[in-house]
N, CA, C and O atoms as a Tinker XYZ file with bonds, in Angstrom:
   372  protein
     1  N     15.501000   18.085000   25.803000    73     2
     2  CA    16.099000   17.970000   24.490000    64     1     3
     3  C     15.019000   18.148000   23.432000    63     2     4     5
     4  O     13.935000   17.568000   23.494000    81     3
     5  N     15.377000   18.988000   22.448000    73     3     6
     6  CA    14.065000   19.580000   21.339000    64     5     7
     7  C     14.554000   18.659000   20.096000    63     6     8     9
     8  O     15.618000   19.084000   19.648000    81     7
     9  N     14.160000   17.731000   19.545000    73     7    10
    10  CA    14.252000   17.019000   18.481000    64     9    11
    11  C     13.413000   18.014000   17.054000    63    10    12    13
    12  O     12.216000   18.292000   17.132000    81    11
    13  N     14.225000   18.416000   15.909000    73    11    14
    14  CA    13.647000   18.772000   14.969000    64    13    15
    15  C     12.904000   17.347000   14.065000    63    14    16    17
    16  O     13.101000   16.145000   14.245000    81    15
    17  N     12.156000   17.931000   13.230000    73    15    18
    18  CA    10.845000   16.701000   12.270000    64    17    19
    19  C     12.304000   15.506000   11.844000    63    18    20    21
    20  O     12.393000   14.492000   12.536000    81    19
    21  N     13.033000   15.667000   11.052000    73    19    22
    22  CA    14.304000   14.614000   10.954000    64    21    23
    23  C     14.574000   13.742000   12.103000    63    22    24    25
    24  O     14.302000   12.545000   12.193000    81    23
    25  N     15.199000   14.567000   13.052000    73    23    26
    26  CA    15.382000   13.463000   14.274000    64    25    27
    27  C     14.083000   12.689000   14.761000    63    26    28    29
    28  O     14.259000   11.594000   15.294000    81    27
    29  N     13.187000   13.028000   14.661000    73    27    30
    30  CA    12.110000   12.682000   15.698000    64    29    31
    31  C     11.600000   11.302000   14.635000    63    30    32    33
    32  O     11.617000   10.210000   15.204000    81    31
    33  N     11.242000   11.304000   13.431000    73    31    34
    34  CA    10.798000   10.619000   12.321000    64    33    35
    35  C     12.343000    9.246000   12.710000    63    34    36    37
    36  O     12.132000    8.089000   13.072000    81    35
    37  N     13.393000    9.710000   12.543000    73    35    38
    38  CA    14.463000    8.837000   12.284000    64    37    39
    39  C     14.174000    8.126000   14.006000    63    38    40    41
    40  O     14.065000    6.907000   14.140000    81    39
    41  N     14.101000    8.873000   14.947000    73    39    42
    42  CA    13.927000    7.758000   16.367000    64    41    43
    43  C     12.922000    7.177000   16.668000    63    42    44    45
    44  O     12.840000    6.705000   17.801000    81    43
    45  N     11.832000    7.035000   15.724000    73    43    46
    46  CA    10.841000    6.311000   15.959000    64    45    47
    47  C     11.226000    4.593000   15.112000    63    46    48    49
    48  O     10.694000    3.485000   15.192000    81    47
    49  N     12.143000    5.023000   14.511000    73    47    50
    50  CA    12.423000    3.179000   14.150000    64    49    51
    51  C     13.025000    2.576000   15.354000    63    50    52    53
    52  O     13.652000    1.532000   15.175000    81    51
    53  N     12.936000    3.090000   16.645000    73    51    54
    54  CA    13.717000    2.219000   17.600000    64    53    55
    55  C     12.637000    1.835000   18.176000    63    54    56    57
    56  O     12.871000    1.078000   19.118000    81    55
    57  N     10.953000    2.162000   17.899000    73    55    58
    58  CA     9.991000    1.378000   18.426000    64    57    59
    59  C      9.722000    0.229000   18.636000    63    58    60    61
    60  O     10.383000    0.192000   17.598000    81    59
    61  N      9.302000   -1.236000   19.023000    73    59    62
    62  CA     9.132000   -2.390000   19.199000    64    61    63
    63  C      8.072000   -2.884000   18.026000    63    62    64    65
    64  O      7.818000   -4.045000   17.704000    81    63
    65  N      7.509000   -1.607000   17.461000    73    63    66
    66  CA     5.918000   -2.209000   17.084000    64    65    67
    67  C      6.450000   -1.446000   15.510000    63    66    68    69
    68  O      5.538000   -1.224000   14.714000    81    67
    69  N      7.514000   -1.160000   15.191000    73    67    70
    70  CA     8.209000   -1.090000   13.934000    64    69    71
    71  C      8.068000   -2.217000   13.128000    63    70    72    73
    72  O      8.051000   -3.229000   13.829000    81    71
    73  N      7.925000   -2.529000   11.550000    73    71    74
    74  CA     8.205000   -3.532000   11.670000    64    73    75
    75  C      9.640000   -4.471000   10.855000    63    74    76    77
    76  O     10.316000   -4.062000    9.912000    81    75
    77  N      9.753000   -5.546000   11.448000    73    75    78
    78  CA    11.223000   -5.937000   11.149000    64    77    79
    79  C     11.514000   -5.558000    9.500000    63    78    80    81
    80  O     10.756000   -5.344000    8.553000    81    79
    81  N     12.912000   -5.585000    9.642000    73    79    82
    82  CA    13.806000   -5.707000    8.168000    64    81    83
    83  C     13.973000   -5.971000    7.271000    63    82    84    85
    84  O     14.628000   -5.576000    6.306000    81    83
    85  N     13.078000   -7.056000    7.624000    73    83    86
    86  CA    13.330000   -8.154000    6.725000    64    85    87
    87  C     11.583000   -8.097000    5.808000    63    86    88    89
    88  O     11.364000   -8.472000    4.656000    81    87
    89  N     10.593000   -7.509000    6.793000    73    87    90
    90  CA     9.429000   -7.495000    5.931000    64    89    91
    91  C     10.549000   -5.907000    5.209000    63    90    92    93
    92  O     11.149000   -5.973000    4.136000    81    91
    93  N     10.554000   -4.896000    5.956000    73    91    94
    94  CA    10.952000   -3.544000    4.952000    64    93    95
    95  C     11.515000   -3.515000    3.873000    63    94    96    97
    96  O     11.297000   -2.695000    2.982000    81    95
    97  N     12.623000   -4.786000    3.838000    73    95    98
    98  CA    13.684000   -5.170000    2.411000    64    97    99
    99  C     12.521000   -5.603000    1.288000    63    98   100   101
   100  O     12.356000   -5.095000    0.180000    81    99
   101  N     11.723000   -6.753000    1.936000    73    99   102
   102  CA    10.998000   -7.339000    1.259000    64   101   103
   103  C      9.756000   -6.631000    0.100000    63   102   104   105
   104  O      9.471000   -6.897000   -1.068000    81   103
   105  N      9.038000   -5.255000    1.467000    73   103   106
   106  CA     8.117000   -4.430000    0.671000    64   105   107
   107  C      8.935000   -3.453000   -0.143000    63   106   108   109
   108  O      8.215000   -2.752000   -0.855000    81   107
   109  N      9.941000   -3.256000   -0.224000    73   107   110
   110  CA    10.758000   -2.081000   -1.034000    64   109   111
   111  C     10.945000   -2.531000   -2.434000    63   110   112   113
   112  O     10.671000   -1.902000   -3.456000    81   111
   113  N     11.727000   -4.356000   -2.261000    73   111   114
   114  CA    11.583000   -5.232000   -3.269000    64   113   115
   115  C     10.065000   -5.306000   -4.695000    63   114   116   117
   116  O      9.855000   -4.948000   -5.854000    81   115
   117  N      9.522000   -5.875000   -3.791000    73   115   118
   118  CA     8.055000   -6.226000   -4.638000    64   117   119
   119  C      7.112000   -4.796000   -4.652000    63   118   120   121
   120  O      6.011000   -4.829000   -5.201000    81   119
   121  N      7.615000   -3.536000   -4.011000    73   119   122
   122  CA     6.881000   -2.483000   -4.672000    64   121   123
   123  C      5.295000   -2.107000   -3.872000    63   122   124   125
   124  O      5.012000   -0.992000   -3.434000    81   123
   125  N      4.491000   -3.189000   -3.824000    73   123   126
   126  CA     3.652000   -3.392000   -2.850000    64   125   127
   127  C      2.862000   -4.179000   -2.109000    63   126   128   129
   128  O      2.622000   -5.112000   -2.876000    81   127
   129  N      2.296000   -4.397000   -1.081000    73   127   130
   130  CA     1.841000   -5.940000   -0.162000    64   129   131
   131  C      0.931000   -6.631000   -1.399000    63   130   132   133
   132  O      0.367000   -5.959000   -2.262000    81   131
   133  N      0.896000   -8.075000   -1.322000    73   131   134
   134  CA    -0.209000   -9.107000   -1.463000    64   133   135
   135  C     -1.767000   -8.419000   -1.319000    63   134   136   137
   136  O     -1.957000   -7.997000   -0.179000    81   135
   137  N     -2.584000   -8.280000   -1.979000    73   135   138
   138  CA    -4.168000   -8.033000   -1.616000    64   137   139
   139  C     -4.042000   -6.357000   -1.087000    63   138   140   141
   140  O     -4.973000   -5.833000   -0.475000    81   139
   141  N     -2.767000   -5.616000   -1.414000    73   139   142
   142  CA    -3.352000   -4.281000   -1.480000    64   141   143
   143  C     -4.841000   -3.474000   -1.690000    63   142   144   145
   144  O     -5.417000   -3.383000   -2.774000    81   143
   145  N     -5.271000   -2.977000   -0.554000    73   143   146
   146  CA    -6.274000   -2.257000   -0.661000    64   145   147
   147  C     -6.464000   -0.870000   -1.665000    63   146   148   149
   148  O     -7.493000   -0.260000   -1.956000    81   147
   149  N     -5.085000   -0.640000   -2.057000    73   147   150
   150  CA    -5.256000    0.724000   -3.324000    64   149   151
   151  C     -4.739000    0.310000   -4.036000    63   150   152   153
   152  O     -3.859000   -0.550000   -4.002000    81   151
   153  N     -5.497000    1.212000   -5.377000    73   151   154
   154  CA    -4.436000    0.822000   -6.579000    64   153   155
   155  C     -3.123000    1.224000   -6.846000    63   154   156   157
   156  O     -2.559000    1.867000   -5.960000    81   155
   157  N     -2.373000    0.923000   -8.127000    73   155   158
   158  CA    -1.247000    1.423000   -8.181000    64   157   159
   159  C     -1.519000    2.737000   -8.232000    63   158   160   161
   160  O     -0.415000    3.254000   -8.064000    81   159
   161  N     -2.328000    3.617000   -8.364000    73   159   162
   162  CA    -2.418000    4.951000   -9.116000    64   161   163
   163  C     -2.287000    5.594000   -7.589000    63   162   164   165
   164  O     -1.413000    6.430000   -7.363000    81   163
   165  N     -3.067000    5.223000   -6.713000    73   163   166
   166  CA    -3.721000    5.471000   -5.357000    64   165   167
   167  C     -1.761000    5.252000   -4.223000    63   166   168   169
   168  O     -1.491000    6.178000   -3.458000    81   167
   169  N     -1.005000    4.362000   -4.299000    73   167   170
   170  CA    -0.286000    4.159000   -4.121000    64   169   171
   171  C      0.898000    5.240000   -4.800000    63   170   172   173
   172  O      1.706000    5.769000   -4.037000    81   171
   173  N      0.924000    5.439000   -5.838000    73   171   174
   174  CA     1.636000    6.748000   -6.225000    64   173   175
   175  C      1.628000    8.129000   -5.563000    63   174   176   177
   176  O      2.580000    8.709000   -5.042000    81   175
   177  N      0.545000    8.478000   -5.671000    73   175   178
   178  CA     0.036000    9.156000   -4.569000    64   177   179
   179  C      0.323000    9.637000   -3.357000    63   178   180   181
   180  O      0.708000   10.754000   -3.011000    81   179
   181  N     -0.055000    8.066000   -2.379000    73   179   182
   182  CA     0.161000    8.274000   -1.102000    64   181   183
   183  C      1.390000    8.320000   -1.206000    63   182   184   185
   184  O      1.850000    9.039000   -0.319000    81   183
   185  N      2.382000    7.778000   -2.056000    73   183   186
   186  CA     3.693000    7.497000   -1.981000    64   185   187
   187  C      4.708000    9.395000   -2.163000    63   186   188   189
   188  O      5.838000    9.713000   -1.793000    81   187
   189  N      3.648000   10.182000   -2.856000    73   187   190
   190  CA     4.402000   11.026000   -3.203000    64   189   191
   191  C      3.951000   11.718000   -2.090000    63   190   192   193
   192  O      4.981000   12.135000   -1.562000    81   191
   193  N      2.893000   12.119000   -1.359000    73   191   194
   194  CA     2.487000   12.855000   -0.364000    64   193   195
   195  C      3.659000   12.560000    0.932000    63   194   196   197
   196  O      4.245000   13.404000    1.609000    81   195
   197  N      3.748000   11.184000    0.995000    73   195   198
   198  CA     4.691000   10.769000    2.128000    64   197   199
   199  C      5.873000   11.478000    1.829000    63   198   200   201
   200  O      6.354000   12.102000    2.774000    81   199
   201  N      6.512000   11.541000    0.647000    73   199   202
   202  CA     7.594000   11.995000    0.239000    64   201   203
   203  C      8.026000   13.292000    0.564000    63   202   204   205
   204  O      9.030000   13.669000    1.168000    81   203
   205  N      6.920000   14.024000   -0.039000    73   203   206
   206  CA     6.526000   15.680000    0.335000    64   205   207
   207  C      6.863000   16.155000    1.959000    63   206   208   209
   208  O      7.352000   17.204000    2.377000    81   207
   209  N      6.337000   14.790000    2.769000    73   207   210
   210  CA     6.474000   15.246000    4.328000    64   209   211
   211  C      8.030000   14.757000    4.339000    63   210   212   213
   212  O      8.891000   15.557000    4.706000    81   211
   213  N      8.319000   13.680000    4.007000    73   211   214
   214  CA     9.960000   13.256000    4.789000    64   213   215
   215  C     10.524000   12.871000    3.522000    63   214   216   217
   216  O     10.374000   11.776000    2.982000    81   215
   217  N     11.476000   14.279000    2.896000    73   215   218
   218  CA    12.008000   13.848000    1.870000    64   217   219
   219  C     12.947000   13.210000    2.160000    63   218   220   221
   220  O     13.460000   13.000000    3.260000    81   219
   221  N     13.249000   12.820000    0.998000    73   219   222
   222  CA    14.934000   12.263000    0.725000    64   221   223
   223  C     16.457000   13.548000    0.725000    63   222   224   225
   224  O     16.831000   14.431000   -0.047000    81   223
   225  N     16.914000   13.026000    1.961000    73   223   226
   226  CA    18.265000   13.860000    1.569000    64   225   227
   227  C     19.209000   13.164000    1.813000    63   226   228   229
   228  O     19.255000   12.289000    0.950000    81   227
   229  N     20.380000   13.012000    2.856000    73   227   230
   230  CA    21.242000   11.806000    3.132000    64   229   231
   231  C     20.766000   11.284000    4.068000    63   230   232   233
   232  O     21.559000   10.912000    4.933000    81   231
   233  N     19.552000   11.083000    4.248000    73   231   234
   234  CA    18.503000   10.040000    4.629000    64   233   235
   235  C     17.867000    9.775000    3.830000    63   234   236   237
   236  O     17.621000   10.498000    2.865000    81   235
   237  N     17.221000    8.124000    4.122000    73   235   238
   238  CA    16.187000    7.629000    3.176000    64   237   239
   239  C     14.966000    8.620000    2.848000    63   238   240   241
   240  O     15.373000    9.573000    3.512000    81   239
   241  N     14.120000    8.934000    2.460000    73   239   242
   242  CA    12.873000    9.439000    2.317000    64   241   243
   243  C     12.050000    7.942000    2.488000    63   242   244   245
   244  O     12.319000    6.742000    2.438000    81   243
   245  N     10.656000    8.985000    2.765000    73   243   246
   246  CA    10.040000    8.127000    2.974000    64   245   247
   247  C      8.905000    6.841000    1.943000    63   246   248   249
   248  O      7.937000    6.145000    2.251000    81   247
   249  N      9.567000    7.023000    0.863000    73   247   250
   250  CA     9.100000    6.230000   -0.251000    64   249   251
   251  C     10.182000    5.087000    0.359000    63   250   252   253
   252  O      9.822000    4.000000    0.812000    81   251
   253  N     11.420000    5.496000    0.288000    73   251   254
   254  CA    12.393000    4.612000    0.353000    64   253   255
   255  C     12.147000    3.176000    1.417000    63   254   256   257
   256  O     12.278000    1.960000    1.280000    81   255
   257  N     11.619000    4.333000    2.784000    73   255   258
   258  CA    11.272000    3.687000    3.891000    64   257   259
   259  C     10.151000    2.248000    3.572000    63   258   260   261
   260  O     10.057000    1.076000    3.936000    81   259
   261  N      9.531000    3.078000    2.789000    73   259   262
   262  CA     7.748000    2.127000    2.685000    64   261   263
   263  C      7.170000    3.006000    3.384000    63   262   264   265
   264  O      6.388000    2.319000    4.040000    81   263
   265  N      7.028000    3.988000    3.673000    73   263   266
   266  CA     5.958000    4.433000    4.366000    64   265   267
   267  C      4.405000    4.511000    3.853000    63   266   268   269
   268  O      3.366000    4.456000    4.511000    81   267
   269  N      4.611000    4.657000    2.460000    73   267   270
   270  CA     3.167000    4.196000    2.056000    64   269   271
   271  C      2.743000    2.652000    1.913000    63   270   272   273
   272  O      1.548000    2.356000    1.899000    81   271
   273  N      3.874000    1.552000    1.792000    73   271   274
   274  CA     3.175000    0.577000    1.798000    64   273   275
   275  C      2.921000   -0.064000    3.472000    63   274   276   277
   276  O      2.153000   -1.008000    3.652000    81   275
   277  N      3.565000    0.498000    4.453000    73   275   278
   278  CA     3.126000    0.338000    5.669000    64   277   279
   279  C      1.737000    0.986000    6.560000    63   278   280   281
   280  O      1.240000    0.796000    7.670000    81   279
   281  N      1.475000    1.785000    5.460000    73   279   282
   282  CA     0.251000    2.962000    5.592000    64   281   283
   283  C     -0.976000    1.843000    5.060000    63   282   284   285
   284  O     -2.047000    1.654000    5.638000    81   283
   285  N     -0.586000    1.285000    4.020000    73   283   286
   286  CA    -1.431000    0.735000    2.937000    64   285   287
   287  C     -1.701000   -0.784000    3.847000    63   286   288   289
   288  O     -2.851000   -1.214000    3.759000    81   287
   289  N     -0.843000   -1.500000    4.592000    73   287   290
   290  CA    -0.951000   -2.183000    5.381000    64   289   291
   291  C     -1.590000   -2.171000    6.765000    63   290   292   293
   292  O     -2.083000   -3.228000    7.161000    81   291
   293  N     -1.632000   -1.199000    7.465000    73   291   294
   294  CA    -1.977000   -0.872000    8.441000    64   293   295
   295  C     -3.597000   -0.584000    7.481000    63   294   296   297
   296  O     -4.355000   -1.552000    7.546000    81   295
   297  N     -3.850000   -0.003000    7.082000    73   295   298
   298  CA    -5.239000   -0.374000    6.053000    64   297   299
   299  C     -6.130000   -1.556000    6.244000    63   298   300   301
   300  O     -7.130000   -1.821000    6.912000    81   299
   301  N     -5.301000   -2.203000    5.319000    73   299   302
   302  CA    -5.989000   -3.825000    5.309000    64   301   303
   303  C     -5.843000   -4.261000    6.471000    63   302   304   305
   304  O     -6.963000   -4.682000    6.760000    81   303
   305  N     -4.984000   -4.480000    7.572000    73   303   306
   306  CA    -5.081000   -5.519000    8.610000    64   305   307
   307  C     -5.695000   -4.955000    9.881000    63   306   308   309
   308  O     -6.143000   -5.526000   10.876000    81   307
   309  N     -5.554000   -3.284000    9.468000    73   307   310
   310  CA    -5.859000   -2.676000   11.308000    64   309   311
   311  C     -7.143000   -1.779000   11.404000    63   310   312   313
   312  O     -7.808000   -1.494000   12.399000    81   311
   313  N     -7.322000   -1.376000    9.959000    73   311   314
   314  CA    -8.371000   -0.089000   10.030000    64   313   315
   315  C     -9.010000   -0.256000    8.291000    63   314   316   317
   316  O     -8.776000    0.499000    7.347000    81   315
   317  N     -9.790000   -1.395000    8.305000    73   315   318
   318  CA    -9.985000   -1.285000    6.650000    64   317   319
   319  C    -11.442000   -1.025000    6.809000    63   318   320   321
   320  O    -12.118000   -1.734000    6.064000    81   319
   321  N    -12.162000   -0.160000    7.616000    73   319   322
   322  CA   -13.193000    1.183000    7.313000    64   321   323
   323  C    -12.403000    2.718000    7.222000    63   322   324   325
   324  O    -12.912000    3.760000    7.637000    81   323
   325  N    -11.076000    2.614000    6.599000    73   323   326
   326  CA   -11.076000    3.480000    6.414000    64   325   327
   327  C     -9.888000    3.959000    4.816000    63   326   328   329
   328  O     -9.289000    4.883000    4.267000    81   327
   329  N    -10.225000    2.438000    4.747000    73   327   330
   330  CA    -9.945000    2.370000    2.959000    64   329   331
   331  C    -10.612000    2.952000    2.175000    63   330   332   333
   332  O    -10.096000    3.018000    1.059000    81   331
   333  N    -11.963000    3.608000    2.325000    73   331   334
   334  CA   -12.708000    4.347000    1.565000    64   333   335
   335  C    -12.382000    5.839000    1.662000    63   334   336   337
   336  O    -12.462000    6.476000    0.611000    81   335
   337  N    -12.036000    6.465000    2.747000    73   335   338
   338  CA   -11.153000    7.818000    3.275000    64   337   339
   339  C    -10.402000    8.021000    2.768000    63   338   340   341
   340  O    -10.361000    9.170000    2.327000    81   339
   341  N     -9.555000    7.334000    2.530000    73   339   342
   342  CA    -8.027000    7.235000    2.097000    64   341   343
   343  C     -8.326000    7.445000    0.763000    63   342   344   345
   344  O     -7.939000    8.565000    0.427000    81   343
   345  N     -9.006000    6.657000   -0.397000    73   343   346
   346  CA    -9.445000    6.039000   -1.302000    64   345   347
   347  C     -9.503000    7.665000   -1.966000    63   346   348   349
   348  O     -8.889000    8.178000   -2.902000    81   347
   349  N    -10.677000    8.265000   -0.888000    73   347   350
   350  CA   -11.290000    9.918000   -1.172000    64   349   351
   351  C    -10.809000   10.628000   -1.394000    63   350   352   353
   352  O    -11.072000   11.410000   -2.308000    81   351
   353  N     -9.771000   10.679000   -0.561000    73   351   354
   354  CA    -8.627000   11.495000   -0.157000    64   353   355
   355  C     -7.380000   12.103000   -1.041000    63   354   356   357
   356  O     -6.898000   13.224000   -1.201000    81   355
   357  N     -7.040000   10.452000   -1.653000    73   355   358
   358  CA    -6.449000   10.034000   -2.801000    64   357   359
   359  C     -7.012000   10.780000   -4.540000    63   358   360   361
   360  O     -6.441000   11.493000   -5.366000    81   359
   361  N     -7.979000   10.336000   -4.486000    73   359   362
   362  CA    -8.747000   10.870000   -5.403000    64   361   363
   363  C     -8.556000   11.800000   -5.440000    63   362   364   365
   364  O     -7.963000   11.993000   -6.501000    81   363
   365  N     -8.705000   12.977000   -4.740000    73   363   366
   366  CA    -8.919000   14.687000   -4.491000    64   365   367
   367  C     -7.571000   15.426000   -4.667000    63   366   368   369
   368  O     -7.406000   16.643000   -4.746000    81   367
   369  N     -6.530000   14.327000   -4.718000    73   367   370
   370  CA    -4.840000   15.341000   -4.103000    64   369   371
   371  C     -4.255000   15.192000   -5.733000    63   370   372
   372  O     -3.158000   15.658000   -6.040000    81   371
């Protein structure tokens, strides 16, 4: 079975290591985590790049999702040598 970029993006929320609902409602709410590692400007950004890859059509996009504030999270708690990359990265786009 050949999954196009839509399907494949949409069946990865059936992962275990997703995370719950109730944080996703929550980060959509307040916009972005506690002790964010980027700024708002930096967060616009990543937010629109994410967008660019998985827009919005009668699916969420991926602003909608959080995908940048789960990006921005995975940052601070899993990989924060590479808040300065990102940071660069950001800067340049």
């Amino acid at each position: 079975m050949q999954l196009n970029r839509r399907e494949f993006v949409y069946s990865l929320g059936a992962l275990a290591s997703a995370p719950p609902l109730t944080w996703s409602v929550k980060a959509q709410q307040s916009g972005k985590p506690q002790g964010d590692p980027l700024s708002n400007r930096e967060m616009e950004i990543l937010n629109s790049i994410c967008e660019q890859i998985v827009p919005k059509d009668e699916f969420p996009g991926a602003r909608e999702l959080g995908v940048g504030i789960f990006i921005s999270r995975l940052l601070k708690e899993a990989h924060p040598d590479w808040i300065k990359v990102y940071r660069s990265g950001l800067r340049s786009a």
